[in-house]
mmCIF file of C-alpha atoms in Angstrom:
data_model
loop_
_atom_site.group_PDB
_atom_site.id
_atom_site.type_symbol
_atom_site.label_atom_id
_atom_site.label_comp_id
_atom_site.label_asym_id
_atom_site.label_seq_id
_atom_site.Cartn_x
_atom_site.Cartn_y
_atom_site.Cartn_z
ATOM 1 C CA UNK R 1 -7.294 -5.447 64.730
ATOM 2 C CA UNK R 2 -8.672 -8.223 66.479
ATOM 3 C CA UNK R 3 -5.962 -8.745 68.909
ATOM 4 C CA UNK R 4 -6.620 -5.586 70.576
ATOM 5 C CA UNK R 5 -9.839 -7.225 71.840
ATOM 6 C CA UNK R 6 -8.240 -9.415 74.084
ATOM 7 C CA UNK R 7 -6.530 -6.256 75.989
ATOM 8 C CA UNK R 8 -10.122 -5.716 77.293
ATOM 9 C CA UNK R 9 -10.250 -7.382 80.792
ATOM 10 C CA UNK R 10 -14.081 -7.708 80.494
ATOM 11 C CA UNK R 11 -13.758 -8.770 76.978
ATOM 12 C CA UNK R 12 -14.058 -12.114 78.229
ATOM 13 C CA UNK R 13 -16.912 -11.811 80.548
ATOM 14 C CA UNK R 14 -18.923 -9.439 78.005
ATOM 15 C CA UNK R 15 -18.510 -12.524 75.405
ATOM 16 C CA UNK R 16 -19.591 -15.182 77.353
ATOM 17 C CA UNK R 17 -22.311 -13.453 79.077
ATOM 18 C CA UNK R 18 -23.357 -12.690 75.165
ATOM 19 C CA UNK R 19 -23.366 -16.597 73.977
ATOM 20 C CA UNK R 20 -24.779 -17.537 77.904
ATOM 21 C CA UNK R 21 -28.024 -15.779 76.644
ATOM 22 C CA UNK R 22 -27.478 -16.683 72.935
ATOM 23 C CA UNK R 23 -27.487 -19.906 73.471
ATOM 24 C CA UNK R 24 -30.541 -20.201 76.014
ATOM 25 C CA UNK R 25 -32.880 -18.170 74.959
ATOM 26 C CA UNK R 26 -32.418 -19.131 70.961
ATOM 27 C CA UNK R 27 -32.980 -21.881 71.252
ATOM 28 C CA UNK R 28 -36.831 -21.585 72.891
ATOM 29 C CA UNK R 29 -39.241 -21.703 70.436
ATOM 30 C CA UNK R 30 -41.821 -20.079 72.588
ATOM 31 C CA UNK R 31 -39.708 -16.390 71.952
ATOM 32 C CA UNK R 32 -40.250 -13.900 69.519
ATOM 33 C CA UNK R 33 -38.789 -14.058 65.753
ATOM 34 C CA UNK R 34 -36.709 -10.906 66.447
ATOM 35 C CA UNK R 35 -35.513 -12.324 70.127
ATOM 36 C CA UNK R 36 -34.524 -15.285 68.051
ATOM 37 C CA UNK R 37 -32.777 -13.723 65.556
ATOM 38 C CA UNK R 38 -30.723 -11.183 67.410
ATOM 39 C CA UNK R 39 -29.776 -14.665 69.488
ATOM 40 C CA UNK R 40 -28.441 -16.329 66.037
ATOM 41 C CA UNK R 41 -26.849 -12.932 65.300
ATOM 42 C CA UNK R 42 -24.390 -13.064 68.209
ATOM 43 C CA UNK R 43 -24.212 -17.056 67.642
ATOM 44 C CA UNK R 44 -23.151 -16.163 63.914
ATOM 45 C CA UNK R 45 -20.673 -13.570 64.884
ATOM 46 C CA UNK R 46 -18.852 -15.122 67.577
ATOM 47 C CA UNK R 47 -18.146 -18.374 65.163
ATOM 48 C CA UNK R 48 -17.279 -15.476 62.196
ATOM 49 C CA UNK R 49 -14.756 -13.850 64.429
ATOM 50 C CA UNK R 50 -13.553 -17.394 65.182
ATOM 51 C CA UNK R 51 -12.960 -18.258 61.588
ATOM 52 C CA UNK R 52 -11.364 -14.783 60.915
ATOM 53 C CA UNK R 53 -8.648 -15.816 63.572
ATOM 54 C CA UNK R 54 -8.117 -19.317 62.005
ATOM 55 C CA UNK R 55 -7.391 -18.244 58.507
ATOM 56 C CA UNK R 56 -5.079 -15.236 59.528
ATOM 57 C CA UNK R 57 -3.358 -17.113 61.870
ATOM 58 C CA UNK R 58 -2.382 -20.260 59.606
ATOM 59 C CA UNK R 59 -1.996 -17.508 56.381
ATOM 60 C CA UNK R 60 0.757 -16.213 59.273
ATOM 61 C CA UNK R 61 2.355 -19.513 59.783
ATOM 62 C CA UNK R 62 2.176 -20.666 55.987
ATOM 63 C CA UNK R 63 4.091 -16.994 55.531
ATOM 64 C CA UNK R 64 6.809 -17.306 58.886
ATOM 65 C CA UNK R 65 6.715 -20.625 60.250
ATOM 66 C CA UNK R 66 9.273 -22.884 59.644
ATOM 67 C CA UNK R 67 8.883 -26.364 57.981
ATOM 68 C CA UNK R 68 9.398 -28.026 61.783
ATOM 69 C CA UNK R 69 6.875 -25.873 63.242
ATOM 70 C CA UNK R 70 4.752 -26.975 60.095
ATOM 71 C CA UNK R 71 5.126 -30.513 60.814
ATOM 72 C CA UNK R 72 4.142 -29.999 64.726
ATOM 73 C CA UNK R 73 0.903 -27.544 63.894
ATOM 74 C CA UNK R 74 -0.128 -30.459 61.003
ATOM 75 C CA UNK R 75 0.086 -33.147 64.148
ATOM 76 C CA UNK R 76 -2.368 -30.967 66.153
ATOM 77 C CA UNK R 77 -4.410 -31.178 62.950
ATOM 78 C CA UNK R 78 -4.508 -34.500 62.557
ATOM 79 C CA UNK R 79 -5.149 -35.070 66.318
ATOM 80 C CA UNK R 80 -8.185 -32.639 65.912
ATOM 81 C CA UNK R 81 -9.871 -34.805 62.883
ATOM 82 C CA UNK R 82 -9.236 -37.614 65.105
ATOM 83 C CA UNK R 83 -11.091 -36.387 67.681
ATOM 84 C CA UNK R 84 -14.243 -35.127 65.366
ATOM 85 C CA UNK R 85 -14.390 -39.428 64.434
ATOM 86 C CA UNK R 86 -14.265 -40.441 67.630
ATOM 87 C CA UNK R 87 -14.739 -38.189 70.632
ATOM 88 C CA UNK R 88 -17.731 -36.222 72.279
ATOM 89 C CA UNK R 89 -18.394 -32.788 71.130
ATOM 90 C CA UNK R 90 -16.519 -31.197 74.420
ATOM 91 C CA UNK R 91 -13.461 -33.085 73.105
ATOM 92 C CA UNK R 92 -14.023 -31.503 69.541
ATOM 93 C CA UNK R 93 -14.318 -28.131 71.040
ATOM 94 C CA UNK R 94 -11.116 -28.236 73.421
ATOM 95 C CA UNK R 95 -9.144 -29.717 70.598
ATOM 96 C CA UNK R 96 -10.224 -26.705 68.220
ATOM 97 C CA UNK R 97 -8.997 -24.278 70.620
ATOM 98 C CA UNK R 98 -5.944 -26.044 71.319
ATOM 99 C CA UNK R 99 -4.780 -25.685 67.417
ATOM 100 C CA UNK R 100 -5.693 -22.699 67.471
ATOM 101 C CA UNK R 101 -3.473 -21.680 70.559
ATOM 102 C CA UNK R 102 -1.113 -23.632 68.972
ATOM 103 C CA UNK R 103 -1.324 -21.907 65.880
ATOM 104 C CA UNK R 104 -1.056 -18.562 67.656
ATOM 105 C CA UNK R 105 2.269 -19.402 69.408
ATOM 106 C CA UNK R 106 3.542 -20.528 66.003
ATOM 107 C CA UNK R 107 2.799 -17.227 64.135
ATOM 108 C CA UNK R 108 4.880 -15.064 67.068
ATOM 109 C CA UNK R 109 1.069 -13.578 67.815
ATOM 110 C CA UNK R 110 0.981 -13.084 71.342
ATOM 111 C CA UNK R 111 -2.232 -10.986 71.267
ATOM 112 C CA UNK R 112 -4.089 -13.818 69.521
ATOM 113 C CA UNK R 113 -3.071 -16.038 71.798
ATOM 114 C CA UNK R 114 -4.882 -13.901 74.485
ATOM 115 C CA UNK R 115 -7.677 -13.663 71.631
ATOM 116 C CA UNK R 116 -7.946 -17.188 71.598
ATOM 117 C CA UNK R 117 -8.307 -18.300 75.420
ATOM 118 C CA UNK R 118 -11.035 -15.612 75.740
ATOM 119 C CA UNK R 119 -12.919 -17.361 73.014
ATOM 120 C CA UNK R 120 -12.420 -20.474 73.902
ATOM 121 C CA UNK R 121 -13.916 -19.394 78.328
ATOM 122 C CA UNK R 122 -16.817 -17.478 76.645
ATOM 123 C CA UNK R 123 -17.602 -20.862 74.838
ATOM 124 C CA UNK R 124 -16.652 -23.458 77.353
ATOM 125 C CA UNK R 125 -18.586 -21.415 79.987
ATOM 126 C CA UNK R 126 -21.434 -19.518 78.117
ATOM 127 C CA UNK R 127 -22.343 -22.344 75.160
ATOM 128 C CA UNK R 128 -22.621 -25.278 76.578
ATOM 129 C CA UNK R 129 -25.582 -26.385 74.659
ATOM 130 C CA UNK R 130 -24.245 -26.684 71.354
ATOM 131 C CA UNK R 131 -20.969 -28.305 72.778
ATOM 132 C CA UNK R 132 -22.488 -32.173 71.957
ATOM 133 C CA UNK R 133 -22.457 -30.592 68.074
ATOM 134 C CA UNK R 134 -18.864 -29.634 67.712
ATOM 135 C CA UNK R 135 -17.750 -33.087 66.334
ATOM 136 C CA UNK R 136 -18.583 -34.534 63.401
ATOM 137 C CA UNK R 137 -17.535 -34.815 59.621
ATOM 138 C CA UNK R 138 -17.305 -31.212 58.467
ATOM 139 C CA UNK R 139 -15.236 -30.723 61.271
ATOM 140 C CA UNK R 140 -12.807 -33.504 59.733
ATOM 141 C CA UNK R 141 -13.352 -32.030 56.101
ATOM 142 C CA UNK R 142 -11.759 -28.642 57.572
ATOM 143 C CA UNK R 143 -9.192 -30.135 59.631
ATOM 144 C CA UNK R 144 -7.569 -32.500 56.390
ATOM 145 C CA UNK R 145 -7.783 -29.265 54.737
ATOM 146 C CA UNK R 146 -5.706 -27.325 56.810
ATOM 147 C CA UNK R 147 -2.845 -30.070 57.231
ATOM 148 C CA UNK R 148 -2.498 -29.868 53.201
ATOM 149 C CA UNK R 149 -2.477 -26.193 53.289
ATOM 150 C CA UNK R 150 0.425 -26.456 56.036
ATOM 151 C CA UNK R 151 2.439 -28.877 53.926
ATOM 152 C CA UNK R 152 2.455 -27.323 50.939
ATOM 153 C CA UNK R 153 2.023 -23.446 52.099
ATOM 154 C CA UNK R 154 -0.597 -23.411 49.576
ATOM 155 C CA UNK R 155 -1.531 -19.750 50.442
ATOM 156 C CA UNK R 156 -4.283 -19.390 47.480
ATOM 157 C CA UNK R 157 -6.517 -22.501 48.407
ATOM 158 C CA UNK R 158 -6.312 -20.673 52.219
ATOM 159 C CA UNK R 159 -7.846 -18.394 50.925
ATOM 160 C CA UNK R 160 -10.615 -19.392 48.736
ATOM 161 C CA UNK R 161 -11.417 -23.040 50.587
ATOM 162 C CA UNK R 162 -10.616 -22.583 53.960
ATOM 163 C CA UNK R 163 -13.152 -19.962 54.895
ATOM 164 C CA UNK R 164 -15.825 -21.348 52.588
ATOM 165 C CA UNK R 165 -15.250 -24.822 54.308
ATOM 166 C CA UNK R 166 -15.452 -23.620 58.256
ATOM 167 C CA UNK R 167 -18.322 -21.504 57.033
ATOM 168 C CA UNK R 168 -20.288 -24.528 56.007
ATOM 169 C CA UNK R 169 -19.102 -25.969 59.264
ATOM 170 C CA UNK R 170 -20.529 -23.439 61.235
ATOM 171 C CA UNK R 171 -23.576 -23.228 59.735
ATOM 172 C CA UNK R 172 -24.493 -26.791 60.168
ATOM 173 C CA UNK R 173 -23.971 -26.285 64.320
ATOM 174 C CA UNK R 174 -26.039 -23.507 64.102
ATOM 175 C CA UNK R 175 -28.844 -25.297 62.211
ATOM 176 C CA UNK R 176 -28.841 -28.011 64.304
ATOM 177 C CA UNK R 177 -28.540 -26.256 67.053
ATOM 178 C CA UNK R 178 -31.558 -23.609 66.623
ATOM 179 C CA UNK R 179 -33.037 -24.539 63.455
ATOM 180 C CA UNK R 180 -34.501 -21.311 60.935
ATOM 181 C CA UNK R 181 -38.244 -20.523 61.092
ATOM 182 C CA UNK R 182 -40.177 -21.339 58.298
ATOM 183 C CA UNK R 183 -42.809 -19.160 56.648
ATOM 184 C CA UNK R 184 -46.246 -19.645 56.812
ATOM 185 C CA UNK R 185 -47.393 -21.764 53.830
ATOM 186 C CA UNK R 186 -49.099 -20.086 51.559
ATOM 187 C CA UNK R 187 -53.101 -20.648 50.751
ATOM 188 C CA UNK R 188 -53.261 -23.732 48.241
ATOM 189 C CA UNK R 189 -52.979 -23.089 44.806
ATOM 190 C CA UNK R 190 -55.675 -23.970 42.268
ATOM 191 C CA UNK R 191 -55.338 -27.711 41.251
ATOM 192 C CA UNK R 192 -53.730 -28.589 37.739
ATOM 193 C CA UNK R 193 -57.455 -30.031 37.008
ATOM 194 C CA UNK R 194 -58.973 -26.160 37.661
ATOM 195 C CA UNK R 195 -55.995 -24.516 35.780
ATOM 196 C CA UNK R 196 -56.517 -26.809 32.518
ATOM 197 C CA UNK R 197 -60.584 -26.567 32.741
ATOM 198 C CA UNK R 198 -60.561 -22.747 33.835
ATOM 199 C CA UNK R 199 -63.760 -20.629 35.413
ATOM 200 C CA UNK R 200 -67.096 -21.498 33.693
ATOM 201 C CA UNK R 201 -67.385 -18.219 31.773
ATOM 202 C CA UNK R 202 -63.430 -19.544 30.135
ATOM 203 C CA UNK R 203 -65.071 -22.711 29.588
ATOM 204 C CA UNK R 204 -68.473 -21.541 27.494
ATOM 205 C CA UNK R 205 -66.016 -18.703 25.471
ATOM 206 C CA UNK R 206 -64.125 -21.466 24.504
ATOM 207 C CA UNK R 207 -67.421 -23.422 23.109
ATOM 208 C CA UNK R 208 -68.622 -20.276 21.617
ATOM 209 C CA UNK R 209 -65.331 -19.903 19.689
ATOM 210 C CA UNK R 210 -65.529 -23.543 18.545
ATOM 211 C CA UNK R 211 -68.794 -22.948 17.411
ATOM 212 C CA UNK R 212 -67.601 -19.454 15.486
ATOM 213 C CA UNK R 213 -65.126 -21.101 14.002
ATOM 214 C CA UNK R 214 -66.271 -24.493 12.290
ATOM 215 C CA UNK R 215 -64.151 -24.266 9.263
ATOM 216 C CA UNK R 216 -61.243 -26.003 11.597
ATOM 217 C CA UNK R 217 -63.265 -29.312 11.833
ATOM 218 C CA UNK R 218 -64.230 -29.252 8.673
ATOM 219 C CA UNK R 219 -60.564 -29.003 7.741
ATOM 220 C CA UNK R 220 -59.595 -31.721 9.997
ATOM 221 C CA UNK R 221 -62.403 -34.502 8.387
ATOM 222 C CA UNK R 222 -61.128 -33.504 5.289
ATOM 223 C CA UNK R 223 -57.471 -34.316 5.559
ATOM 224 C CA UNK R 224 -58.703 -37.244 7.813
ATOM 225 C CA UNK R 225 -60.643 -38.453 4.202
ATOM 226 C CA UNK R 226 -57.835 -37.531 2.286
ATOM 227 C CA UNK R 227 -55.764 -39.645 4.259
ATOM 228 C CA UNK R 228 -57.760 -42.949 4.166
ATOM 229 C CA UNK R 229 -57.503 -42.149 0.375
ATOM 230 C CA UNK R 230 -53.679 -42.413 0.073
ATOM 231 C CA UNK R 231 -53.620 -45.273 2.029
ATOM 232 C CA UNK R 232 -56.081 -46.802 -0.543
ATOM 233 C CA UNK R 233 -54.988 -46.135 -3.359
ATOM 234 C CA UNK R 234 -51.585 -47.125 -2.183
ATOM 235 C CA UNK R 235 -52.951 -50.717 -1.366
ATOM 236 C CA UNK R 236 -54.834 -50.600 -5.262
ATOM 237 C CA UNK R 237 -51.072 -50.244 -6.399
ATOM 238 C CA UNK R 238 -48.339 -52.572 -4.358
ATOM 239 C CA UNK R 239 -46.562 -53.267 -7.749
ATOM 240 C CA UNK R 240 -45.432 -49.677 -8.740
ATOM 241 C CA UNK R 241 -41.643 -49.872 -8.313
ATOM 242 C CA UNK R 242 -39.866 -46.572 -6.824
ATOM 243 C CA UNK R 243 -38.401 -45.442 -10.080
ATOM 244 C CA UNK R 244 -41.985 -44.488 -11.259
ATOM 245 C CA UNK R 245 -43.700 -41.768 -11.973
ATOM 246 C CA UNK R 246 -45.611 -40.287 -9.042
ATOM 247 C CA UNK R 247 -49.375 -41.393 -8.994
ATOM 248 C CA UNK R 248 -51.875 -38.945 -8.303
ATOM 249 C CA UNK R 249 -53.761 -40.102 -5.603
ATOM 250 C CA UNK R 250 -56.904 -37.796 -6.003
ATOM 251 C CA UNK R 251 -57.244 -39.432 -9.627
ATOM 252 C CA UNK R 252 -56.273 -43.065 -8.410
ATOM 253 C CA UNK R 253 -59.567 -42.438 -6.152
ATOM 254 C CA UNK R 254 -62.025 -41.526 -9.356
ATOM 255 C CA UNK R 255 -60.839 -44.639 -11.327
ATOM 256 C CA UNK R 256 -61.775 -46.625 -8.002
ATOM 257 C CA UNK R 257 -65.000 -44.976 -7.682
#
């Protein structure tokens, strides 16, 4: 399905007109949220579409290609992580599209090959400004992925790693590239010292309450007394060995008085 966009002659020219004004006007703060986000819209779906075409094409060449053609497509790998170390973002880019082309040719897909080199001039010509964020180490993290997916055919981790990986990829040009709005804070919350203290009318029910309820203090002081008296009448008798008979404490306390 998406070969047959690159039998479009204006396919091209529609695309990169698309990411020309993408690419421009998102990234002006002064325009308005729904300007902005039909910008990152056609931003998200041109690098979607361009992830689409990756995974088919090396789930093609995992499925056809032979173990020479394996080897070659796993150099142009390796050359791409290279460049996402070392060279500008333009160099990123071009190498991308270039193992992508080559992965095309490998696959017998002549109509993603086509597919390909229209992505690649709406890019080159319509995004420049986010060419400087191609590079980088995500880019690397994809490209090591894909040479062990070539060498082993490993058709399962294609498909649960690979996209999941360029999507994370993606996402971190487009973030740094035009960065999400954030909401409007909302109005402060009440301190911890309001919460805990409460209104004034909270404050005096709880002081009534107290006050309705005084048996609670009066339960407290006593097991407060009865306490101290253990602890005395256990100092009145430090020679009782463990095998004795339990004292009673309450009677311990008369003899004392």
């Amino acid at each position: 399905g998406l070969a047959r966009c690159a039998r479009s002659p204006l396919m091209s020219i529609k695309l990169r007109g698309a990411l020309t004004r993408a690419s421009s006007d998102g990234h002006q703060p002064a325009g308005s949220p729904d300007h902005q986000q039909r910008c990152a819209a056609t931003l998200e779906g041109y690098f979607s579409l361009k992830r689409q075409v990756l995974v088919e094409l090396v789930a093609d060449c995992c499925a056809r290609a032979s173990d020479l053609d394996l080897d070659r497509l796993g150099s142009t790998c390796f050359q791409l992580q290279d460049a996402a170390r070392w060279e500008s973002g333009e160099t990123c880019a071009q190498a991308e599209f270039e193992l992508l082309r080559h992965a095309a040719r490998v696959a017998a897909r002549p109509g993603h090959v086509l597919l390909v080199q229209s992505l690649q001039r709406a890019f080159m010509g319509g995004a420049a400004q986010l060419l400087q964020l191609m590079g980088g180490e995500a880019l690397r993290e994809w490209a090591f992925r894909v040479m062990a997916i070539l060498n082993e055919r490993d058709v399962q981790a294609l498909q649960h790693e690979l996209p999941a990986l360029l999507k994370a990829r993606d996402e971190r040009v487009l973030n740094a590239f035009a960065p999400a709005p954030q909401e409007p804070a909302s109005p402060e919350a009440p301190s911890a010292q309001e919460e805990l203290i409460g209104t004034p009318a909270q404050a005096s029910g709880l002081a009534d309450e107290s006050k309705a309820r005084p048996g609670v203090d009066e339960r407290g002081a006593g097991d407060s007394a009865q306490t101290t008296a253990q602890a005395v009448a256990q100092e009145a008798l430090p020679c009782v060995e463990e095998h004795a008979e339990p004292v009673n404490v309450n009677e311990t306390v008369k003899l004392r008085d």
